[in-house]
Amino acid sequence: MGQNLSKRQARKEFGPAFRRAIDAWRDEHDVHPLVYGDELKDAVQREHDAFLAKQAKKEEDGEENKEERSTVQVFVRKRPLFAKEAAKNEYDVVSCLDGGKEVVVHDGRMHPDMKRGWSLNYKFAFDRVFDETASNERVYQQSARPLVLHAARDRDLAAVMMYGQTGSGKTHTMTY
């Protein structure tokens, strides 16, 4: 009879199996997140340049910010896996889906015997989802800027609230 494992021990021991399950799901849904490094930096720069070009076109066409907004909106920004996390054999358990409105959390679970693993995929919908390639400027332009413009134009109040676990990227997101 094998030894029972804590959740942390099980995550490390069954990590490769959970990672394979997550990779299979991502391959099936054509979702491929990046880890901090040169490849991510290049992807962020490409995404940022494309965003700026799209914004310039909207301004040129007079279409900037005409969309209707609700009173409360929820935006999610996914941070990439840090290189030090990857070096510790940690793995990314959040996938952003195309369309920018949904995330999937991949949950590695253990059977009651704590010897066999399995996984669940939970999908959540939001007003806007920014993946790990989103630049700070894009996040600002599509989330906080409309609030700032509304408050200035209409002499009204607006608030941006940042919520997340320590190390989840709140300060990084607010640094513009």
mmCIF file of C-alpha atoms in Angstrom:
data_model
loop_
_atom_site.group_PDB
_atom_site.id
_atom_site.type_symbol
_atom_site.label_atom_id
_atom_site.label_comp_id
_atom_site.label_asym_id
_atom_site.label_seq_id
_atom_site.Cartn_x
_atom_site.Cartn_y
_atom_site.Cartn_z
ATOM 1 C CA MET A 1 0.000 0.000 0.000
ATOM 2 C CA GLY A 2 1.411 3.389 -1.020
ATOM 3 C CA GLN A 3 1.844 6.454 1.111
ATOM 4 C CA ASN A 4 -0.867 9.120 1.209
ATOM 5 C CA LEU A 5 0.286 12.469 -0.160
ATOM 6 C CA SER A 6 -0.547 16.026 0.783
ATOM 7 C CA LYS A 7 -1.971 18.218 -1.984
ATOM 8 C CA ARG A 8 1.417 19.909 -2.446
ATOM 9 C CA GLN A 9 3.247 16.574 -2.639
ATOM 10 C CA ALA A 10 0.623 15.192 -5.038
ATOM 11 C CA ARG A 11 0.935 18.261 -7.278
ATOM 12 C CA LYS A 12 4.695 17.716 -7.528
ATOM 13 C CA GLU A 13 4.543 13.946 -7.923
ATOM 14 C CA PHE A 14 1.668 13.962 -10.415
ATOM 15 C CA GLY A 15 2.757 17.246 -12.049
ATOM 16 C CA PRO A 16 3.917 15.606 -15.289
ATOM 17 C CA ALA A 17 0.572 13.793 -15.681
ATOM 18 C CA PHE A 18 -1.396 16.976 -14.897
ATOM 19 C CA ARG A 19 0.806 18.929 -17.310
ATOM 20 C CA ARG A 20 0.156 16.374 -20.071
ATOM 21 C CA ALA A 21 -3.609 16.651 -19.461
ATOM 22 C CA ILE A 22 -3.427 20.461 -19.605
ATOM 23 C CA ASP A 23 -1.274 20.351 -22.758
ATOM 24 C CA ALA A 24 -3.729 17.940 -24.420
ATOM 25 C CA TRP A 25 -6.637 20.291 -23.600
ATOM 26 C CA ARG A 26 -4.685 23.292 -24.908
ATOM 27 C CA ASP A 27 -3.750 21.467 -28.121
ATOM 28 C CA GLU A 28 -7.389 20.532 -28.664
ATOM 29 C CA HIS A 29 -8.443 24.184 -28.162
ATOM 30 C CA ASP A 30 -5.373 25.729 -29.896
ATOM 31 C CA VAL A 31 -4.278 27.681 -26.780
ATOM 32 C CA HIS A 32 -0.540 28.064 -26.173
ATOM 33 C CA PRO A 33 0.573 30.316 -23.266
ATOM 34 C CA LEU A 34 4.123 31.637 -23.007
ATOM 35 C CA VAL A 35 6.641 31.739 -20.147
ATOM 36 C CA TYR A 36 8.621 34.881 -19.244
ATOM 37 C CA GLY A 37 11.593 35.216 -21.575
ATOM 38 C CA ASP A 38 12.558 36.484 -25.007
ATOM 39 C CA GLU A 39 9.711 34.677 -26.791
ATOM 40 C CA LEU A 40 7.158 36.339 -24.488
ATOM 41 C CA LYS A 41 8.820 39.758 -24.815
ATOM 42 C CA ASP A 42 8.672 39.458 -28.609
ATOM 43 C CA ALA A 43 5.011 38.372 -28.478
ATOM 44 C CA VAL A 44 4.120 41.289 -26.173
ATOM 45 C CA GLN A 45 5.858 43.724 -28.528
ATOM 46 C CA ARG A 46 4.044 42.295 -31.588
ATOM 47 C CA GLU A 47 0.696 42.422 -29.770
ATOM 48 C CA HIS A 48 1.400 45.962 -28.555
ATOM 49 C CA ASP A 49 2.341 47.186 -32.051
ATOM 50 C CA ALA A 50 -0.808 45.591 -33.519
ATOM 51 C CA PHE A 51 -2.923 47.177 -30.778
ATOM 52 C CA LEU A 52 -1.458 50.647 -31.432
ATOM 53 C CA ALA A 53 -2.074 50.283 -35.161
ATOM 54 C CA LYS A 54 -5.686 49.231 -34.502
ATOM 55 C CA GLN A 55 -6.206 52.176 -32.103
ATOM 56 C CA ALA A 56 -4.771 54.624 -34.654
ATOM 57 C CA LYS A 57 -7.142 53.250 -37.314
ATOM 58 C CA LYS A 58 -10.125 53.624 -34.945
ATOM 59 C CA GLU A 59 -9.168 57.227 -34.154
ATOM 60 C CA GLU A 60 -8.674 57.948 -37.848
ATOM 61 C CA ASP A 61 -12.110 56.512 -38.631
ATOM 62 C CA GLY A 62 -13.704 58.325 -35.662
ATOM 63 C CA GLU A 63 -14.771 55.053 -34.036
ATOM 64 C CA GLU A 64 -12.810 55.321 -30.806
ATOM 65 C CA ASN A 65 -14.683 54.177 -27.746
ATOM 66 C CA LYS A 66 -18.266 54.205 -29.023
ATOM 67 C CA GLU A 67 -19.211 50.947 -27.328
ATOM 68 C CA GLU A 68 -21.851 50.954 -24.603
ATOM 69 C CA ARG A 69 -20.538 50.077 -21.140
ATOM 70 C CA SER A 70 -22.343 48.674 -18.141
ATOM 71 C CA THR A 71 -21.982 50.103 -14.654
ATOM 72 C CA VAL A 72 -19.719 47.329 -13.379
ATOM 73 C CA GLN A 73 -17.312 45.381 -15.517
ATOM 74 C CA VAL A 74 -14.854 42.647 -14.610
ATOM 75 C CA PHE A 75 -11.558 42.402 -16.467
ATOM 76 C CA VAL A 76 -9.006 39.644 -15.972
ATOM 77 C CA ARG A 77 -5.321 39.797 -16.783
ATOM 78 C CA LYS A 78 -3.320 36.603 -16.798
ATOM 79 C CA ARG A 79 0.327 36.861 -15.942
ATOM 80 C CA PRO A 80 2.777 34.440 -17.510
ATOM 81 C CA LEU A 81 4.601 31.794 -15.571
ATOM 82 C CA PHE A 82 7.839 33.275 -14.227
ATOM 83 C CA ALA A 83 11.087 31.603 -15.311
ATOM 84 C CA LYS A 84 11.857 30.798 -11.650
ATOM 85 C CA GLU A 85 8.488 29.021 -11.394
ATOM 86 C CA ALA A 86 9.204 27.015 -14.533
ATOM 87 C CA ALA A 87 12.665 26.146 -13.128
ATOM 88 C CA LYS A 88 10.924 24.745 -10.020
ATOM 89 C CA ASN A 89 8.811 22.556 -12.328
ATOM 90 C CA GLU A 90 5.646 24.543 -11.671
ATOM 91 C CA TYR A 91 3.166 24.689 -14.529
ATOM 92 C CA ASP A 92 0.594 27.112 -15.867
ATOM 93 C CA VAL A 93 -2.990 26.160 -14.992
ATOM 94 C CA VAL A 94 -4.878 29.054 -16.630
ATOM 95 C CA SER A 95 -5.735 29.285 -20.334
ATOM 96 C CA CYS A 96 -7.238 32.319 -22.072
ATOM 97 C CA LEU A 97 -9.610 31.458 -24.910
ATOM 98 C CA ASP A 98 -9.842 33.268 -28.214
ATOM 99 C CA GLY A 99 -12.340 36.078 -28.204
ATOM 100 C CA GLY A 100 -10.893 37.596 -25.053
ATOM 101 C CA LYS A 101 -13.849 36.912 -22.786
ATOM 102 C CA GLU A 102 -13.177 33.508 -21.198
ATOM 103 C CA VAL A 103 -10.545 31.774 -19.094
ATOM 104 C CA VAL A 104 -10.222 28.110 -18.264
ATOM 105 C CA VAL A 105 -8.720 26.983 -14.956
ATOM 106 C CA HIS A 106 -7.223 23.493 -15.145
ATOM 107 C CA ASP A 107 -7.636 21.797 -11.778
ATOM 108 C CA GLY A 108 -5.456 18.733 -11.107
ATOM 109 C CA ARG A 109 -7.281 16.510 -8.623
ATOM 110 C CA MET A 110 -6.474 13.340 -6.760
ATOM 111 C CA HIS A 111 -8.720 10.343 -6.150
ATOM 112 C CA PRO A 112 -9.453 9.652 -2.449
ATOM 113 C CA ASP A 113 -6.602 7.111 -2.300
ATOM 114 C CA MET A 114 -4.211 10.019 -3.116
ATOM 115 C CA LYS A 115 -2.459 7.712 -5.590
ATOM 116 C CA ARG A 116 -4.268 8.458 -8.853
ATOM 117 C CA GLY A 117 -4.817 11.839 -10.428
ATOM 118 C CA TRP A 118 -7.414 13.330 -12.753
ATOM 119 C CA SER A 119 -8.234 16.848 -13.913
ATOM 120 C CA LEU A 120 -11.179 19.179 -14.371
ATOM 121 C CA ASN A 121 -11.403 22.253 -16.606
ATOM 122 C CA TYR A 122 -13.505 25.148 -15.321
ATOM 123 C CA LYS A 123 -14.540 27.873 -17.764
ATOM 124 C CA PHE A 124 -15.298 31.408 -16.531
ATOM 125 C CA ALA A 125 -16.664 34.338 -18.555
ATOM 126 C CA PHE A 126 -15.698 37.988 -18.024
ATOM 127 C CA ASP A 127 -16.227 41.316 -19.773
ATOM 128 C CA ARG A 128 -12.642 41.171 -21.041
ATOM 129 C CA VAL A 129 -9.702 38.808 -20.629
ATOM 130 C CA PHE A 130 -6.111 39.828 -21.315
ATOM 131 C CA ASP A 131 -3.654 36.988 -21.887
ATOM 132 C CA GLU A 132 0.042 37.019 -20.998
ATOM 133 C CA THR A 133 0.936 38.858 -24.223
ATOM 134 C CA ALA A 134 -1.192 41.938 -23.406
ATOM 135 C CA SER A 135 0.854 45.097 -22.910
ATOM 136 C CA ASN A 136 0.165 47.430 -19.987
ATOM 137 C CA GLU A 137 -0.906 50.107 -22.455
ATOM 138 C CA ARG A 138 -3.500 47.820 -24.022
ATOM 139 C CA VAL A 139 -4.875 46.864 -20.607
ATOM 140 C CA TYR A 140 -5.076 50.544 -19.647
ATOM 141 C CA GLN A 141 -6.628 51.643 -22.962
ATOM 142 C CA GLN A 142 -9.340 48.982 -22.839
ATOM 143 C CA SER A 143 -10.146 49.030 -19.128
ATOM 144 C CA ALA A 144 -9.143 52.135 -17.127
ATOM 145 C CA ARG A 145 -8.974 54.810 -19.853
ATOM 146 C CA PRO A 146 -12.715 54.774 -20.599
ATOM 147 C CA LEU A 147 -13.341 55.367 -16.882
ATOM 148 C CA VAL A 148 -10.878 58.250 -16.753
ATOM 149 C CA LEU A 149 -12.451 59.844 -19.844
ATOM 150 C CA HIS A 150 -15.957 59.385 -18.442
ATOM 151 C CA ALA A 151 -14.977 60.939 -15.107
ATOM 152 C CA ALA A 152 -13.247 63.896 -16.782
ATOM 153 C CA ARG A 153 -15.885 64.496 -19.460
ATOM 154 C CA ASP A 154 -18.962 64.091 -17.281
ATOM 155 C CA ARG A 155 -17.418 65.317 -14.017
ATOM 156 C CA ASP A 156 -18.466 62.032 -12.518
ATOM 157 C CA LEU A 157 -16.825 59.436 -10.315
ATOM 158 C CA ALA A 158 -15.128 56.262 -11.462
ATOM 159 C CA ALA A 159 -13.080 53.580 -9.733
ATOM 160 C CA VAL A 160 -10.657 50.874 -10.729
ATOM 161 C CA MET A 161 -10.200 48.090 -8.209
ATOM 162 C CA MET A 162 -7.341 45.617 -8.419
ATOM 163 C CA TYR A 163 -7.809 42.305 -6.692
ATOM 164 C CA GLY A 164 -5.531 39.310 -6.583
ATOM 165 C CA GLN A 165 -3.175 37.125 -4.662
ATOM 166 C CA THR A 166 0.283 38.412 -3.739
ATOM 167 C CA GLY A 167 2.511 38.105 -6.791
ATOM 168 C CA SER A 168 -0.397 37.917 -9.234
ATOM 169 C CA GLY A 169 0.576 41.093 -11.131
ATOM 170 C CA LYS A 170 -1.500 43.952 -9.683
ATOM 171 C CA THR A 171 1.398 46.400 -9.366
ATOM 172 C CA HIS A 172 2.816 45.306 -12.723
ATOM 173 C CA THR A 173 -0.543 46.030 -14.354
ATOM 174 C CA MET A 174 -0.851 49.496 -12.780
ATOM 175 C CA THR A 175 2.675 50.510 -13.859
ATOM 176 C CA TYR A 176 2.178 52.374 -17.100
#
